[in-house]
CSV table of N, CA, C and O in Angstrom, one decimal:
chain,number,residue,atom,x,y,z
N,18,UNK,N,0.8,-1.2,0.0
N,18,UNK,CA,0.0,0.0,0.0
N,18,UNK,C,0.9,1.2,0.0
N,18,UNK,O,1.8,1.3,0.8
N,19,UNK,N,0.6,2.2,-0.8
N,19,UNK,CA,1.3,3.4,-0.9
N,19,UNK,C,0.7,4.4,0.0
N,19,UNK,O,-0.5,4.6,0.0
N,20,UNK,N,1.5,5.1,0.8
N,20,UNK,CA,1.0,6.2,1.6
N,20,UNK,C,1.7,7.5,1.1
N,20,UNK,O,2.9,7.6,1.1
N,21,UNK,N,0.9,8.4,0.8
N,21,UNK,CA,1.4,9.7,0.4
N,21,UNK,C,1.5,10.7,1.6
N,21,UNK,O,0.7,10.6,2.5
N,22,UNK,N,2.6,11.5,1.6
N,22,UNK,CA,2.8,12.4,2.7
N,22,UNK,C,3.3,13.7,2.1
N,22,UNK,O,4.2,13.7,1.2
N,23,UNK,N,2.7,14.8,2.4
N,23,UNK,CA,3.1,16.1,2.0
N,23,UNK,C,4.1,16.7,2.9
N,23,UNK,O,3.8,17.0,4.1
N,24,UNK,N,5.3,16.8,2.5
N,24,UNK,CA,6.4,17.3,3.3
N,24,UNK,C,6.4,18.8,3.4
N,24,UNK,O,7.1,19.4,4.3
N,25,UNK,N,5.6,19.5,2.6
N,25,UNK,CA,5.5,20.9,2.7
N,25,UNK,C,6.8,21.6,2.2
N,25,UNK,O,7.0,22.8,2.6
N,26,UNK,N,7.6,20.9,1.4
N,26,UNK,CA,8.8,21.5,0.8
N,26,UNK,C,8.9,21.3,-0.7
N,26,UNK,O,8.1,20.4,-1.2
N,27,UNK,N,9.8,21.9,-1.4
N,27,UNK,CA,9.8,21.7,-2.8
N,27,UNK,C,10.7,20.5,-3.1
N,27,UNK,O,11.4,19.9,-2.2
N,28,UNK,N,10.7,20.1,-4.4
N,28,UNK,CA,11.4,18.9,-4.8
N,28,UNK,C,12.9,19.0,-4.5
N,28,UNK,O,13.5,18.0,-4.1
N,29,UNK,N,13.5,20.1,-4.8
N,29,UNK,CA,14.9,20.4,-4.7
N,29,UNK,C,15.3,20.2,-3.2
N,29,UNK,O,16.3,19.5,-2.9
N,30,UNK,N,14.5,20.8,-2.3
N,30,UNK,CA,14.8,20.6,-0.8
N,30,UNK,C,14.7,19.2,-0.4
N,30,UNK,O,15.5,18.7,0.4
N,31,UNK,N,13.7,18.5,-0.9
N,31,UNK,CA,13.5,17.1,-0.5
N,31,UNK,C,14.7,16.3,-1.0
N,31,UNK,O,15.3,15.5,-0.2
N,32,UNK,N,15.2,16.5,-2.2
N,32,UNK,CA,16.3,15.8,-2.7
N,32,UNK,C,17.6,16.1,-1.9
N,32,UNK,O,18.4,15.2,-1.7
N,33,UNK,N,17.8,17.3,-1.5
N,33,UNK,CA,19.0,17.7,-0.8
N,33,UNK,C,19.0,17.1,0.6
N,33,UNK,O,20.0,16.7,1.1
N,34,UNK,N,17.8,17.0,1.2
N,34,UNK,CA,17.8,16.4,2.6
N,34,UNK,C,17.9,14.9,2.6
N,34,UNK,O,18.4,14.3,3.5
N,35,UNK,N,17.4,14.2,1.5
N,35,UNK,CA,17.6,12.8,1.4
N,35,UNK,C,17.0,12.1,2.6
N,35,UNK,O,15.8,12.2,3.0
N,36,UNK,N,17.8,11.3,3.3
N,36,UNK,CA,17.3,10.5,4.5
N,36,UNK,C,17.0,11.4,5.7
N,36,UNK,O,16.4,10.9,6.6
N,37,UNK,N,17.4,12.6,5.6
N,37,UNK,CA,17.2,13.5,6.7
N,37,UNK,C,15.8,14.2,6.7
N,37,UNK,O,15.5,15.1,7.5
N,38,UNK,N,15.0,13.9,5.7
N,38,UNK,CA,13.6,14.4,5.7
N,38,UNK,C,12.8,14.0,6.9
N,38,UNK,O,13.2,13.0,7.5
N,39,UNK,N,11.8,14.7,7.2
N,39,UNK,CA,11.0,14.4,8.4
N,39,UNK,C,9.9,13.4,8.0
N,39,UNK,O,8.7,13.8,7.7
N,40,UNK,N,10.3,12.1,7.9
N,40,UNK,CA,9.3,11.1,7.5
N,40,UNK,C,8.3,10.8,8.6
N,40,UNK,O,8.7,10.8,9.8
N,41,UNK,N,7.1,10.6,8.3
N,41,UNK,CA,6.1,10.3,9.3
N,41,UNK,C,6.3,9.0,10.0
N,41,UNK,O,6.7,8.0,9.4
N,42,UNK,N,6.0,8.9,11.3
N,42,UNK,CA,6.0,7.7,12.0
N,42,UNK,C,4.6,7.1,12.1
N,42,UNK,O,3.7,7.7,12.6
N,43,UNK,N,4.4,6.0,11.5
N,43,UNK,CA,3.1,5.3,11.4
N,43,UNK,C,3.0,4.4,12.7
N,43,UNK,O,3.8,3.5,12.8
N,44,UNK,N,2.0,4.7,13.5
N,44,UNK,CA,1.8,3.9,14.7
N,44,UNK,C,0.8,2.8,14.6
N,44,UNK,O,0.6,2.1,15.5
N,45,UNK,N,0.1,2.8,13.4
N,45,UNK,CA,-0.8,1.7,13.2
N,45,UNK,C,-0.9,1.5,11.7
N,45,UNK,O,-0.5,2.3,10.9
N,46,UNK,N,-1.3,0.3,11.3
N,46,UNK,CA,-1.5,0.0,9.9
N,46,UNK,C,-2.6,0.8,9.3
N,46,UNK,O,-3.7,0.7,9.8
N,47,UNK,N,-2.3,1.5,8.2
N,47,UNK,CA,-3.4,2.3,7.6
N,47,UNK,C,-4.4,1.4,6.8
N,47,UNK,O,-5.5,1.9,6.5
N,48,UNK,N,-4.1,0.1,6.6
N,48,UNK,CA,-5.1,-0.8,5.9
N,48,UNK,C,-6.0,-1.5,6.9
N,48,UNK,O,-7.2,-1.3,6.9
N,49,UNK,N,-5.4,-2.2,7.9
N,49,UNK,CA,-6.2,-3.0,8.8
N,49,UNK,C,-6.4,-2.3,10.2
N,49,UNK,O,-7.1,-2.8,11.1
N,50,UNK,N,-5.7,-1.2,10.4
N,50,UNK,CA,-5.8,-0.4,11.7
N,50,UNK,C,-5.2,-1.1,12.9
N,50,UNK,O,-5.6,-0.8,14.0
N,51,UNK,N,-4.4,-2.2,12.7
N,51,UNK,CA,-3.7,-2.8,13.8
N,51,UNK,C,-2.9,-1.8,14.5
N,51,UNK,O,-2.1,-1.0,13.9
N,52,UNK,N,-2.9,-1.8,15.8
N,52,UNK,CA,-2.2,-0.8,16.6
N,52,UNK,C,-0.7,-1.3,16.9
N,52,UNK,O,-0.4,-1.5,18.0
N,53,UNK,N,0.0,-1.4,15.8
N,53,UNK,CA,1.4,-1.8,16.0
N,53,UNK,C,2.2,-0.8,15.1
N,53,UNK,O,1.9,-0.6,14.0
N,54,UNK,N,3.4,-0.4,15.6
N,54,UNK,CA,4.2,0.5,14.7
N,54,UNK,C,4.7,-0.2,13.5
N,54,UNK,O,5.1,-1.4,13.6
N,55,UNK,N,4.8,0.5,12.4
N,55,UNK,CA,5.3,-0.1,11.2
N,55,UNK,C,6.8,0.2,11.1
N,55,UNK,O,7.3,1.2,11.5
N,56,UNK,N,7.6,-0.8,10.6
N,56,UNK,CA,9.0,-0.6,10.5
N,56,UNK,C,9.4,-0.2,9.1
N,56,UNK,O,8.9,-0.7,8.1
N,57,UNK,N,10.3,0.7,9.0
N,57,UNK,CA,10.9,1.1,7.8
N,57,UNK,C,12.0,0.2,7.3
N,57,UNK,O,12.7,-0.3,8.2
N,58,UNK,N,12.0,-0.1,6.1
N,58,UNK,CA,13.0,-1.1,5.6
N,58,UNK,C,14.0,-0.4,4.7
N,58,UNK,O,14.6,-1.1,3.8
N,59,UNK,N,14.2,0.9,4.8
N,59,UNK,CA,15.3,1.5,4.1
N,59,UNK,C,14.8,2.8,3.3
N,59,UNK,O,13.7,3.2,3.5
N,60,UNK,N,15.7,3.3,2.5
N,60,UNK,CA,15.4,4.5,1.8
N,60,UNK,C,16.0,4.4,0.4
N,60,UNK,O,17.1,3.8,0.3
N,61,UNK,N,15.3,4.9,-0.6
N,61,UNK,CA,15.9,4.9,-1.9
N,61,UNK,C,15.6,6.2,-2.6
N,61,UNK,O,14.6,6.8,-2.3
N,62,UNK,N,16.4,6.6,-3.5
N,62,UNK,CA,16.1,7.8,-4.2
N,62,UNK,C,15.0,7.6,-5.2
N,62,UNK,O,14.8,6.6,-5.7
N,63,UNK,N,14.2,8.7,-5.4
N,63,UNK,CA,13.1,8.7,-6.2
N,63,UNK,C,13.2,9.7,-7.3
N,63,UNK,O,14.0,10.6,-7.2
N,64,UNK,N,12.4,9.5,-8.4
N,64,UNK,CA,12.4,10.5,-9.5
N,64,UNK,C,11.1,11.3,-9.3
N,64,UNK,O,10.1,10.8,-8.8
N,65,UNK,N,11.2,12.6,-9.7
N,65,UNK,CA,10.0,13.5,-9.6
N,65,UNK,C,9.8,14.2,-10.9
N,65,UNK,O,10.8,14.6,-11.5
N,66,UNK,N,8.6,14.4,-11.3
N,66,UNK,CA,8.2,15.2,-12.4
N,66,UNK,C,7.6,16.5,-12.0
N,66,UNK,O,6.7,16.5,-11.1
N,67,UNK,N,8.1,17.6,-12.5
N,67,UNK,CA,7.6,18.9,-12.1
N,67,UNK,C,7.1,19.6,-13.4
N,67,UNK,O,7.6,19.3,-14.5
N,68,UNK,N,6.2,20.5,-13.2
N,68,UNK,CA,5.7,21.2,-14.4
N,68,UNK,C,6.7,22.1,-15.1
N,68,UNK,O,7.6,22.5,-14.6
């Protein structure tokens, strides 16, 4: 499941921060609502299209 998050910054700033972005902490599953924290399994660079 893909979760979208608005960082409130532009693409250039997001790219510069990389792993240091303020990623949200999910305390429950957004699909089944189980009350267990979800674990992150890493970070990878993404591509972005801008107008």
